Amino acid sequence: MIPPLLPGQPHFALRNGELFAENVPLSALAREHGTPLFVYSKRSMLEALAAYQRGFAGRNARICYAMKANSSLGVLQVFAQAGCGFDIVSGGELERALAAGALAGDIIFSGVGKTRREMQRALQVGIGCFNVESEAELEVLSEVAVALGQTAPVSIRVNPDVDPKTHPYISTGLKGSKFGIPHERALQAYRRAVALPGLRVAGIDCHIGSQITTEEPYLDAMDRVLDLVEVVEAAGIALPHIDFGGGLGINYNGEEPPGADALWVDLFAKIDARGFGDRLFMIEPGRSLVGNAGVCVTEVLYLKLEDQKNFCVIDAAMNDLPRPAMYQAYHAIVPVQHCSDPASRYDVVGPVCESGDWIGHDRMLAVRPGDLLAVMSAGAYCMSMASNYNTRGRAAEILVDGSSFHLIRERETAADQMRSERLVP
Ligand SMILES: *Cc1c(COP(=O)(O)O)cnc(C)c1O
């Protein structure tokens, strides 16, 4: 067994000074497909999923991959084939999930701003549940369903007012958040839902944030949700399923989040003690299924050595890897092949015309122009957030499976980018 380069990414390991994804050297992929290049390990995804499957063994449960973390068709296909459902947040994601082979009944639709058109399409294909985020949305969804002669299955997203202790931009379950219905208004919302002709109450859900690395907020939120289940059911409204959202963190830089299996052992201890163990449980993990299943391979273009600072200019940028610019997020950056030069301290930056276009600050690297670097833990919220800023085409993507690999997205060309635009006649 070759020791992994980073604890969170066991299937990206160095062999004789060269970085591999499973059994494929990243340098060979870069030579064939160019850079920047996202490379995913199928085994990593399936192992991350297996941790949840262990946690839910013997339970009535459905794992719905929150596809906004990485919505590339080849990635969705891996999860669809492994039996996952999907958590979607737009009509576009619905079409992607269906194109990747998802069963409509295994799709749940979250998000604060669903349009009538999105609701119609979701009802027409027969999605499993709408996670409704406001009283106003209940009214509109009922209208849309009645007009189609249907009844929409709904769960209400409640806001348990628990601090997930993560970055403020990815905290979603605190009072004053735009997400969900406040805890104290939940019963009233359920009363309204059962009174509306186009709705059928299927469950309750919550999602408190992302990149959560401790169990405590989950245990607190579960208590708050189960309190509500008791209150709502005491009012005569049954809640067949409990959807506990996503949010489990990954190891980017030494974080030690609980394993999905261990977390759910502890959550079920609480759930069983309170007598809710036989419900249908749903979860919506995103980052924890794909974040450490991917890296972004990039080429060093220039080394700029200056009095104040050294810059390592790479061919990947904030349009490919938006997390540092958006959340000051950390990605480990490592050479793909060993270089015997002494290491120097660099700010690793992209070519985009923004000072916010940095990928890593103060990194010790032994590199020369032309060398390849791997930006690690790049499987979640990178390609799915990628943009064309500076008219940069989006990167290509490769899925590695043992010793074989598949191109799952071609590099976007300038022509691709201009295809839907028109010159003024
Ligand atoms: C983003 C999101 C998720 C997934 O969050 P992760 O932190 O990636 O696990 C789950 N549910 C909802 C409603 C979301 O918006």
Short mmCIF file of C-alpha atoms and ligand atoms in Angstrom, two decimals:
data_model
loop_
_atom_site.label_atom_id
_atom_site.label_comp_id
_atom_site.label_asym_id
_atom_site.label_seq_id
_atom_site.Cartn_x
_atom_site.Cartn_y
_atom_site.Cartn_z
CA MET A 1 0.00 0.00 0.00
CA ILE A 2 1.44 3.35 -1.07
CA PRO A 3 0.94 6.01 1.62
CA PRO A 4 -1.45 8.73 0.47
CA LEU A 5 -0.07 12.18 -0.11
CA LEU A 6 -2.78 13.75 2.01
CA PRO A 7 -4.89 11.94 4.61
CA GLY A 8 -8.19 12.98 3.03
CA GLN A 9 -7.31 11.75 -0.46
CA PRO A 10 -6.23 8.10 -0.23
CA HIS A 11 -6.51 7.46 -3.98
CA PHE A 12 -4.14 10.29 -4.93
CA ALA A 13 -0.71 8.98 -3.97
CA LEU A 14 2.94 9.53 -4.90
CA ARG A 15 4.76 6.67 -6.58
CA ASN A 16 8.47 7.26 -7.16
CA GLY A 17 7.95 10.99 -6.78
CA GLU A 18 5.07 11.10 -9.23
CA LEU A 19 1.42 11.81 -8.33
CA PHE A 20 -1.18 9.23 -9.41
CA ALA A 21 -4.96 9.14 -9.43
CA GLU A 22 -5.65 5.49 -8.60
CA ASN A 23 -3.35 3.72 -11.10
CA VAL A 24 -3.03 6.56 -13.61
CA PRO A 25 -0.19 9.13 -13.51
CA LEU A 26 -1.54 12.68 -13.61
CA SER A 27 1.30 13.81 -15.87
CA ALA A 28 0.13 11.40 -18.60
CA LEU A 29 -3.42 12.76 -18.38
CA ALA A 30 -2.14 16.34 -18.59
CA ARG A 31 0.00 15.49 -21.63
CA GLU A 32 -2.95 13.97 -23.42
CA HIS A 33 -5.71 16.39 -22.41
CA GLY A 34 -3.93 19.62 -21.48
CA THR A 35 -4.35 21.80 -18.39
CA PRO A 36 -6.14 22.98 -16.32
CA LEU A 37 -7.63 19.51 -15.97
CA PHE A 38 -9.95 18.15 -13.31
CA VAL A 39 -9.27 14.51 -12.44
CA TYR A 40 -11.69 12.49 -10.33
CA SER A 41 -11.27 9.09 -8.69
CA LYS A 42 -14.34 6.89 -8.99
CA ARG A 43 -13.13 4.71 -6.12
CA SER A 44 -12.94 7.77 -3.84
CA MET A 45 -16.55 8.65 -4.61
CA LEU A 46 -17.80 5.13 -3.99
CA GLU A 47 -15.85 4.87 -0.73
CA ALA A 48 -17.28 8.16 0.49
CA LEU A 49 -20.75 6.89 -0.38
CA ALA A 50 -20.03 3.57 1.35
CA ALA A 51 -19.41 5.40 4.65
CA TYR A 52 -22.97 6.74 4.50
CA GLN A 53 -24.32 3.36 3.44
CA ARG A 54 -22.66 1.78 6.51
CA GLY A 55 -24.18 4.48 8.71
CA PHE A 56 -27.65 3.68 7.33
CA ALA A 57 -27.30 -0.11 7.24
CA GLY A 58 -30.52 -1.77 8.31
CA ARG A 59 -32.44 1.52 8.16
CA ASN A 60 -35.10 2.75 5.83
CA ALA A 61 -33.00 5.45 4.17
CA ARG A 62 -32.32 7.28 0.93
CA ILE A 63 -29.08 9.08 0.10
CA CYS A 64 -29.72 11.98 -2.26
CA TYR A 65 -26.46 13.39 -3.66
CA ALA A 66 -26.62 17.21 -3.49
CA MET A 67 -25.50 17.65 -7.06
CA LYS A 68 -24.64 21.33 -6.91
CA ALA A 69 -21.32 20.19 -5.40
CA ASN A 70 -20.37 18.68 -8.75
CA SER A 71 -23.01 18.32 -11.43
CA SER A 72 -20.94 16.91 -14.29
CA LEU A 73 -22.88 14.13 -16.00
CA GLY A 74 -20.15 11.51 -15.58
CA VAL A 75 -20.06 12.19 -11.83
CA LEU A 76 -23.85 12.01 -11.53
CA GLN A 77 -23.81 8.74 -13.43
CA VAL A 78 -21.47 7.16 -10.84
CA PHE A 79 -23.92 8.02 -8.07
CA ALA A 80 -27.04 7.09 -10.04
CA GLN A 81 -25.54 3.66 -10.80
CA ALA A 82 -24.67 3.26 -7.11
CA GLY A 83 -28.34 3.74 -6.23
CA CYS A 84 -28.31 7.36 -5.05
CA GLY A 85 -31.14 9.79 -5.41
CA PHE A 86 -30.39 13.46 -6.05
CA ASP A 87 -31.01 16.75 -4.29
CA ILE A 88 -31.47 19.47 -6.89
CA VAL A 89 -31.77 23.25 -6.60
CA SER A 90 -32.83 24.25 -10.12
CA GLY A 91 -34.63 23.10 -13.25
CA GLY A 92 -31.25 22.82 -14.95
CA GLU A 93 -30.08 20.36 -12.31
CA LEU A 94 -33.29 18.37 -12.82
CA GLU A 95 -32.48 17.94 -16.53
CA ARG A 96 -28.90 16.94 -15.72
CA ALA A 97 -29.99 14.36 -13.15
CA LEU A 98 -32.47 12.82 -15.59
CA ALA A 99 -29.85 12.83 -18.37
CA ALA A 100 -27.48 10.95 -16.07
CA GLY A 101 -30.06 8.21 -15.49
CA ALA A 102 -31.66 9.29 -12.20
CA LEU A 103 -35.15 8.04 -11.42
CA ALA A 104 -37.45 11.07 -11.06
CA GLY A 105 -39.01 9.61 -7.93
CA ASP A 106 -35.60 9.63 -6.23
CA ILE A 107 -35.09 13.37 -6.81
CA ILE A 108 -35.86 16.01 -4.19
CA PHE A 109 -36.05 19.69 -5.05
CA SER A 110 -34.56 22.22 -2.59
CA GLY A 111 -34.00 25.96 -2.89
CA VAL A 112 -35.59 29.25 -1.83
CA GLY A 113 -36.53 30.50 -5.30
CA LYS A 114 -38.20 27.81 -7.36
CA THR A 115 -40.05 29.27 -10.33
CA ARG A 116 -43.49 28.13 -11.52
CA ARG A 117 -41.90 26.72 -14.65
CA GLU A 118 -39.43 24.67 -12.58
CA MET A 119 -42.26 23.38 -10.38
CA GLN A 120 -44.33 22.39 -13.43
CA ARG A 121 -41.53 20.44 -15.03
CA ALA A 122 -40.66 18.71 -11.74
CA LEU A 123 -44.31 17.69 -11.27
CA GLN A 124 -44.60 16.50 -14.86
CA VAL A 125 -41.63 14.16 -14.52
CA GLY A 126 -42.82 13.01 -11.08
CA ILE A 127 -40.07 14.04 -8.67
CA GLY A 128 -40.05 12.55 -5.19
CA CYS A 129 -40.46 15.63 -3.02
CA PHE A 130 -40.30 19.41 -2.92
CA ASN A 131 -38.39 20.83 0.03
CA VAL A 132 -40.39 24.01 0.51
CA GLU A 133 -38.63 27.01 2.03
CA SER A 134 -41.40 29.57 2.63
CA GLU A 135 -45.14 29.93 3.18
CA ALA A 136 -45.40 31.85 -0.09
CA GLU A 137 -43.83 28.95 -1.93
CA LEU A 138 -46.47 26.57 -0.47
CA GLU A 139 -49.22 28.68 -2.02
CA VAL A 140 -47.58 28.85 -5.45
CA LEU A 141 -46.69 25.15 -5.53
CA SER A 142 -50.26 24.21 -4.63
CA GLU A 143 -51.60 26.43 -7.43
CA VAL A 144 -49.21 24.93 -9.96
CA ALA A 145 -50.06 21.38 -8.89
CA VAL A 146 -53.82 21.99 -9.01
CA ALA A 147 -53.51 23.46 -12.50
CA LEU A 148 -51.79 20.23 -13.59
CA GLY A 149 -54.35 18.07 -11.80
CA GLN A 150 -51.65 16.77 -9.46
CA THR A 151 -50.76 16.72 -5.78
CA ALA A 152 -47.22 17.80 -4.95
CA PRO A 153 -45.35 15.87 -2.24
CA VAL A 154 -43.82 18.42 0.15
CA SER A 155 -41.52 18.59 3.07
CA ILE A 156 -40.98 21.86 4.87
CA ARG A 157 -37.43 23.00 5.39
CA VAL A 158 -37.24 24.20 8.94
CA ASN A 159 -34.53 26.43 10.25
CA PRO A 160 -33.41 24.92 13.57
CA ASP A 161 -31.36 28.01 14.58
CA VAL A 162 -28.18 26.04 15.23
CA ASP A 163 -24.72 27.47 14.58
CA PRO A 164 -22.77 25.02 12.38
CA LYS A 165 -19.52 26.88 13.26
CA THR A 166 -18.39 27.17 9.67
CA HIS A 167 -17.82 30.05 7.23
CA PRO A 168 -20.72 32.58 7.39
CA TYR A 169 -21.38 32.22 3.64
CA ILE A 170 -22.04 28.51 4.10
CA SER A 171 -24.04 28.72 7.35
CA THR A 172 -27.67 28.24 6.46
CA GLY A 173 -29.53 27.23 9.61
CA LEU A 174 -29.24 30.34 11.80
CA LYS A 175 -32.04 32.77 12.64
CA GLY A 176 -32.11 35.49 10.01
CA SER A 177 -30.89 33.14 7.28
CA LYS A 178 -32.72 33.33 3.94
CA PHE A 179 -33.18 29.54 4.10
CA GLY A 180 -36.04 27.57 5.56
CA ILE A 181 -38.97 28.46 7.78
CA PRO A 182 -38.17 29.56 11.35
CA HIS A 183 -38.65 26.85 13.94
CA GLU A 184 -41.46 28.73 15.70
CA ARG A 185 -43.48 29.18 12.47
CA ALA A 186 -43.13 25.58 11.30
CA LEU A 187 -46.38 24.26 12.79
CA GLN A 188 -48.36 27.11 11.24
CA ALA A 189 -46.74 26.34 7.85
CA TYR A 190 -47.65 22.66 8.13
CA ARG A 191 -51.24 23.58 9.00
CA ARG A 192 -51.35 25.69 5.86
CA ALA A 193 -49.79 22.90 3.76
CA VAL A 194 -52.43 20.33 4.76
CA ALA A 195 -55.17 22.85 4.03
CA LEU A 196 -53.99 23.53 0.48
CA PRO A 197 -55.58 21.37 -2.22
CA GLY A 198 -52.46 20.76 -4.31
CA LEU A 199 -50.13 19.52 -1.58
CA ARG A 200 -49.46 16.28 0.29
CA VAL A 201 -47.19 16.46 3.33
CA ALA A 202 -44.42 13.86 3.02
CA GLY A 203 -41.91 14.91 5.63
CA ILE A 204 -39.70 17.50 7.24
CA ASP A 205 -36.22 18.64 6.36
CA CYS A 206 -33.36 20.85 7.45
CA HIS A 207 -29.88 21.72 6.23
CA ILE A 208 -27.77 23.77 8.60
CA GLY A 209 -24.66 24.58 6.59
CA SER A 210 -21.63 23.20 4.84
CA GLN A 211 -18.08 22.08 5.70
CA ILE A 212 -19.24 21.19 9.22
CA THR A 213 -16.40 19.44 11.04
CA THR A 214 -17.90 18.62 14.47
CA GLU A 215 -20.83 16.45 15.53
CA GLU A 216 -22.31 18.87 18.02
CA PRO A 217 -24.31 21.08 15.63
CA TYR A 218 -25.78 17.99 13.99
CA LEU A 219 -26.85 16.50 17.32
CA ASP A 220 -28.37 19.83 18.37
CA ALA A 221 -30.19 20.24 15.07
CA MET A 222 -31.52 16.68 15.24
CA ASP A 223 -32.97 17.38 18.67
CA ARG A 224 -34.62 20.55 17.38
CA VAL A 225 -36.06 18.76 14.35
CA LEU A 226 -37.37 15.83 16.42
CA ASP A 227 -38.98 18.36 18.81
CA LEU A 228 -40.81 19.76 15.83
CA VAL A 229 -41.83 16.33 14.55
CA GLU A 230 -43.49 15.76 17.93
CA VAL A 231 -45.28 19.11 17.82
CA VAL A 232 -46.48 18.72 14.21
CA GLU A 233 -47.63 15.13 14.70
CA ALA A 234 -49.42 16.07 17.93
CA ALA A 235 -51.43 18.43 15.72
CA GLY A 236 -52.48 15.42 13.62
CA ILE A 237 -50.11 15.90 10.68
CA ALA A 238 -48.01 12.81 9.95
CA LEU A 239 -44.39 13.24 8.84
CA PRO A 240 -43.36 9.97 7.18
CA HIS A 241 -39.81 11.07 6.36
CA ILE A 242 -37.10 13.06 8.05
CA ASP A 243 -34.54 14.66 5.71
CA PHE A 244 -31.47 15.84 7.55
CA GLY A 245 -29.73 17.71 4.73
CA GLY A 246 -26.02 17.60 3.98
CA GLY A 247 -23.12 19.65 5.20
CA LEU A 248 -20.56 17.17 6.49
CA GLY A 249 -17.07 18.63 6.03
CA ILE A 250 -13.93 17.15 4.52
CA ASN A 251 -10.23 17.35 5.25
CA TYR A 252 -8.79 20.24 3.22
CA ASN A 253 -6.05 21.30 5.61
CA GLY A 254 -5.94 18.99 8.61
CA GLU A 255 -9.61 19.26 9.58
CA GLU A 256 -10.85 16.09 11.24
CA PRO A 257 -14.57 15.83 10.55
CA PRO A 258 -16.33 12.74 11.90
CA GLY A 259 -16.81 9.91 9.41
CA ALA A 260 -20.30 9.72 7.93
CA ASP A 261 -20.70 6.25 9.44
CA ALA A 262 -19.65 7.34 12.96
CA LEU A 263 -21.78 10.48 12.77
CA TRP A 264 -24.88 8.49 11.90
CA VAL A 265 -24.24 5.90 14.62
CA ASP A 266 -24.40 8.79 17.10
CA LEU A 267 -27.39 10.43 15.43
CA PHE A 268 -29.30 7.15 15.39
CA ALA A 269 -28.54 6.63 19.08
CA LYS A 270 -30.45 9.86 19.71
CA ILE A 271 -33.15 9.08 17.14
CA ASP A 272 -33.74 5.59 18.55
CA ALA A 273 -33.78 6.88 22.13
CA ARG A 274 -36.51 9.30 21.15
CA GLY A 275 -38.49 6.59 19.37
CA PHE A 276 -38.14 7.76 15.76
CA GLY A 277 -35.85 4.99 14.50
CA ASP A 278 -38.33 3.46 12.05
CA ARG A 279 -38.91 6.56 9.90
CA LEU A 280 -37.68 6.97 6.34
CA PHE A 281 -34.45 8.94 6.66
CA MET A 282 -33.10 11.02 3.81
CA ILE A 283 -29.86 12.94 3.58
CA GLU A 284 -28.40 15.32 1.04
CA PRO A 285 -24.60 15.08 1.16
CA GLY A 286 -22.64 16.98 -1.47
CA ARG A 287 -19.09 17.98 -0.57
CA SER A 288 -18.39 14.88 1.54
CA LEU A 289 -19.11 12.59 -1.45
CA VAL A 290 -16.96 14.34 -4.05
CA GLY A 291 -14.68 16.99 -2.49
CA ASN A 292 -11.74 14.70 -1.86
CA ALA A 293 -12.42 12.63 -4.97
CA GLY A 294 -10.94 15.28 -7.27
CA VAL A 295 -7.87 17.39 -8.01
CA CYS A 296 -7.16 20.11 -10.55
CA VAL A 297 -3.94 19.65 -12.52
CA THR A 298 -2.41 22.93 -13.64
CA GLU A 299 0.83 24.05 -15.32
CA VAL A 300 3.24 26.58 -13.90
CA LEU A 301 3.47 29.38 -16.48
CA TYR A 302 5.86 31.84 -14.83
CA LEU A 303 7.76 32.38 -11.63
CA LYS A 304 7.80 36.10 -10.76
CA LEU A 305 10.42 36.83 -8.14
CA GLU A 306 9.97 40.22 -6.52
CA ASP A 307 11.28 42.07 -3.46
CA GLN A 308 8.09 41.71 -1.44
CA LYS A 309 6.80 38.42 -2.71
CA ASN A 310 7.31 35.60 -5.17
CA PHE A 311 4.45 34.69 -7.43
CA CYS A 312 3.90 31.32 -9.04
CA VAL A 313 1.57 32.04 -11.99
CA ILE A 314 -0.39 28.94 -13.01
CA ASP A 315 -2.81 28.29 -15.87
CA ALA A 316 -5.78 27.62 -13.54
CA ALA A 317 -7.57 30.63 -12.08
CA MET A 318 -10.49 31.81 -9.98
CA ASN A 319 -12.85 30.96 -12.83
CA ASP A 320 -11.81 27.28 -12.47
CA LEU A 321 -11.25 27.23 -8.70
CA PRO A 322 -13.53 29.90 -7.19
CA ARG A 323 -13.39 28.80 -3.53
CA PRO A 324 -10.31 30.79 -2.43
CA ALA A 325 -11.68 34.03 -3.93
CA MET A 326 -15.21 33.40 -2.61
CA TYR A 327 -14.56 32.06 0.88
CA GLN A 328 -10.80 32.48 1.45
CA ALA A 329 -10.82 28.71 1.24
CA TYR A 330 -7.68 26.57 1.43
CA HIS A 331 -6.62 23.98 -1.14
CA ALA A 332 -3.36 22.08 -0.71
CA ILE A 333 -1.10 22.55 -3.76
CA VAL A 334 1.50 19.89 -4.55
CA PRO A 335 3.92 19.15 -7.40
CA VAL A 336 2.81 16.37 -9.73
CA GLN A 337 6.43 15.34 -10.32
CA HIS A 338 9.38 15.70 -8.01
CA CYS A 339 11.71 18.66 -8.69
CA SER A 340 15.11 18.68 -6.96
CA ASP A 341 15.43 22.50 -6.82
CA PRO A 342 15.24 24.05 -3.36
CA ALA A 343 11.74 25.16 -2.37
CA SER A 344 10.78 28.85 -2.24
CA ARG A 345 7.78 30.62 -0.81
CA TYR A 346 5.15 31.66 -3.38
CA ASP A 347 1.73 33.12 -3.72
CA VAL A 348 0.11 30.83 -6.27
CA VAL A 349 -2.04 32.95 -8.60
CA GLY A 350 -3.99 32.61 -11.83
CA PRO A 351 -4.01 34.71 -15.01
CA VAL A 352 -7.36 36.46 -14.34
CA CYS A 353 -7.28 40.25 -14.04
CA GLU A 354 -8.35 40.47 -10.39
CA SER A 355 -6.20 40.64 -7.27
CA GLY A 356 -8.70 38.19 -5.79
CA ASP A 357 -7.46 35.63 -8.29
CA TRP A 358 -5.24 33.65 -5.96
CA ILE A 359 -5.29 29.91 -5.35
CA GLY A 360 -2.89 29.71 -2.39
CA HIS A 361 -0.90 32.13 -0.23
CA ASP A 362 2.62 31.54 1.13
CA ARG A 363 3.19 28.06 -0.22
CA MET A 364 6.62 26.42 -0.11
CA LEU A 365 7.13 24.87 -3.54
CA ALA A 366 10.02 23.47 -5.54
CA VAL A 367 8.91 24.25 -9.09
CA ARG A 368 10.07 25.47 -12.48
CA PRO A 369 8.02 26.95 -15.31
CA GLY A 370 6.41 24.11 -17.24
CA ASP A 371 6.03 21.91 -14.16
CA LEU A 372 2.64 20.55 -13.19
CA LEU A 373 0.95 21.21 -9.86
CA ALA A 374 -2.12 19.52 -8.40
CA VAL A 375 -4.64 21.67 -6.55
CA MET A 376 -6.00 19.13 -4.11
CA SER A 377 -9.51 18.52 -2.71
CA ALA A 378 -11.01 20.08 -5.84
CA GLY A 379 -13.91 17.69 -6.45
CA ALA A 380 -16.64 19.85 -4.87
CA TYR A 381 -17.74 23.41 -5.60
CA CYS A 382 -15.02 23.94 -8.21
CA MET A 383 -16.16 22.82 -11.67
CA SER A 384 -19.81 23.34 -10.72
CA MET A 385 -19.00 26.97 -9.83
CA ALA A 386 -16.61 27.53 -12.74
CA SER A 387 -17.29 30.53 -14.96
CA ASN A 388 -16.10 31.94 -18.24
CA TYR A 389 -14.75 35.14 -16.70
CA ASN A 390 -12.01 36.61 -18.91
CA THR A 391 -13.49 34.40 -21.67
CA ARG A 392 -11.60 31.46 -20.30
CA GLY A 393 -13.01 28.14 -21.45
CA ARG A 394 -13.94 25.75 -18.70
CA ALA A 395 -11.46 22.94 -18.04
CA ALA A 396 -11.71 19.36 -19.24
CA GLU A 397 -12.61 16.60 -16.77
CA ILE A 398 -11.41 13.01 -16.47
CA LEU A 399 -12.88 10.19 -14.41
CA VAL A 400 -10.29 7.62 -13.38
CA ASP A 401 -11.42 4.07 -12.65
CA GLY A 402 -8.53 1.84 -11.59
CA SER A 403 -6.07 1.78 -14.51
CA SER A 404 -8.54 3.18 -17.02
CA PHE A 405 -9.95 6.65 -17.44
CA HIS A 406 -12.67 8.47 -19.33
CA LEU A 407 -12.89 12.00 -20.63
CA ILE A 408 -16.21 13.13 -19.13
CA ARG A 409 -16.05 16.75 -20.30
CA GLU A 410 -14.16 18.23 -23.22
CA ARG A 411 -12.29 21.46 -22.77
CA GLU A 412 -14.57 24.35 -23.69
CA THR A 413 -13.48 26.30 -26.77
CA ALA A 414 -13.92 29.98 -27.58
CA ALA A 415 -16.47 28.91 -30.22
CA ASP A 416 -18.43 27.01 -27.54
CA GLN A 417 -18.51 30.16 -25.46
CA MET A 418 -19.78 32.36 -28.29
CA ARG A 419 -22.28 29.85 -29.70
CA SER A 420 -25.40 31.39 -28.18
CA GLU A 421 -24.39 35.01 -28.83
CA ARG A 422 -25.40 37.15 -31.80
CA LEU A 423 -23.81 40.13 -33.47
CA VAL A 424 -26.18 43.06 -33.99
CA PRO A 425 -27.34 43.00 -37.65
C1 LIG B 1 -25.75 22.63 -0.68
C2 LIG B 1 -26.83 21.82 -0.07
C3 LIG B 1 -26.57 20.53 0.37
C4 LIG B 1 -25.20 19.91 0.32
O1 LIG B 1 -24.30 20.52 1.17
P1 LIG B 1 -22.82 19.92 1.36
O2 LIG B 1 -22.18 20.80 2.36
O3 LIG B 1 -22.15 19.98 0.04
O4 LIG B 1 -22.97 18.51 1.84
C5 LIG B 1 -27.62 19.80 0.88
N1 LIG B 1 -28.87 20.32 0.95
C6 LIG B 1 -29.16 21.56 0.54
C7 LIG B 1 -30.53 22.07 0.64
C8 LIG B 1 -28.14 22.35 0.02
O5 LIG B 1 -28.43 23.59 -0.38
#
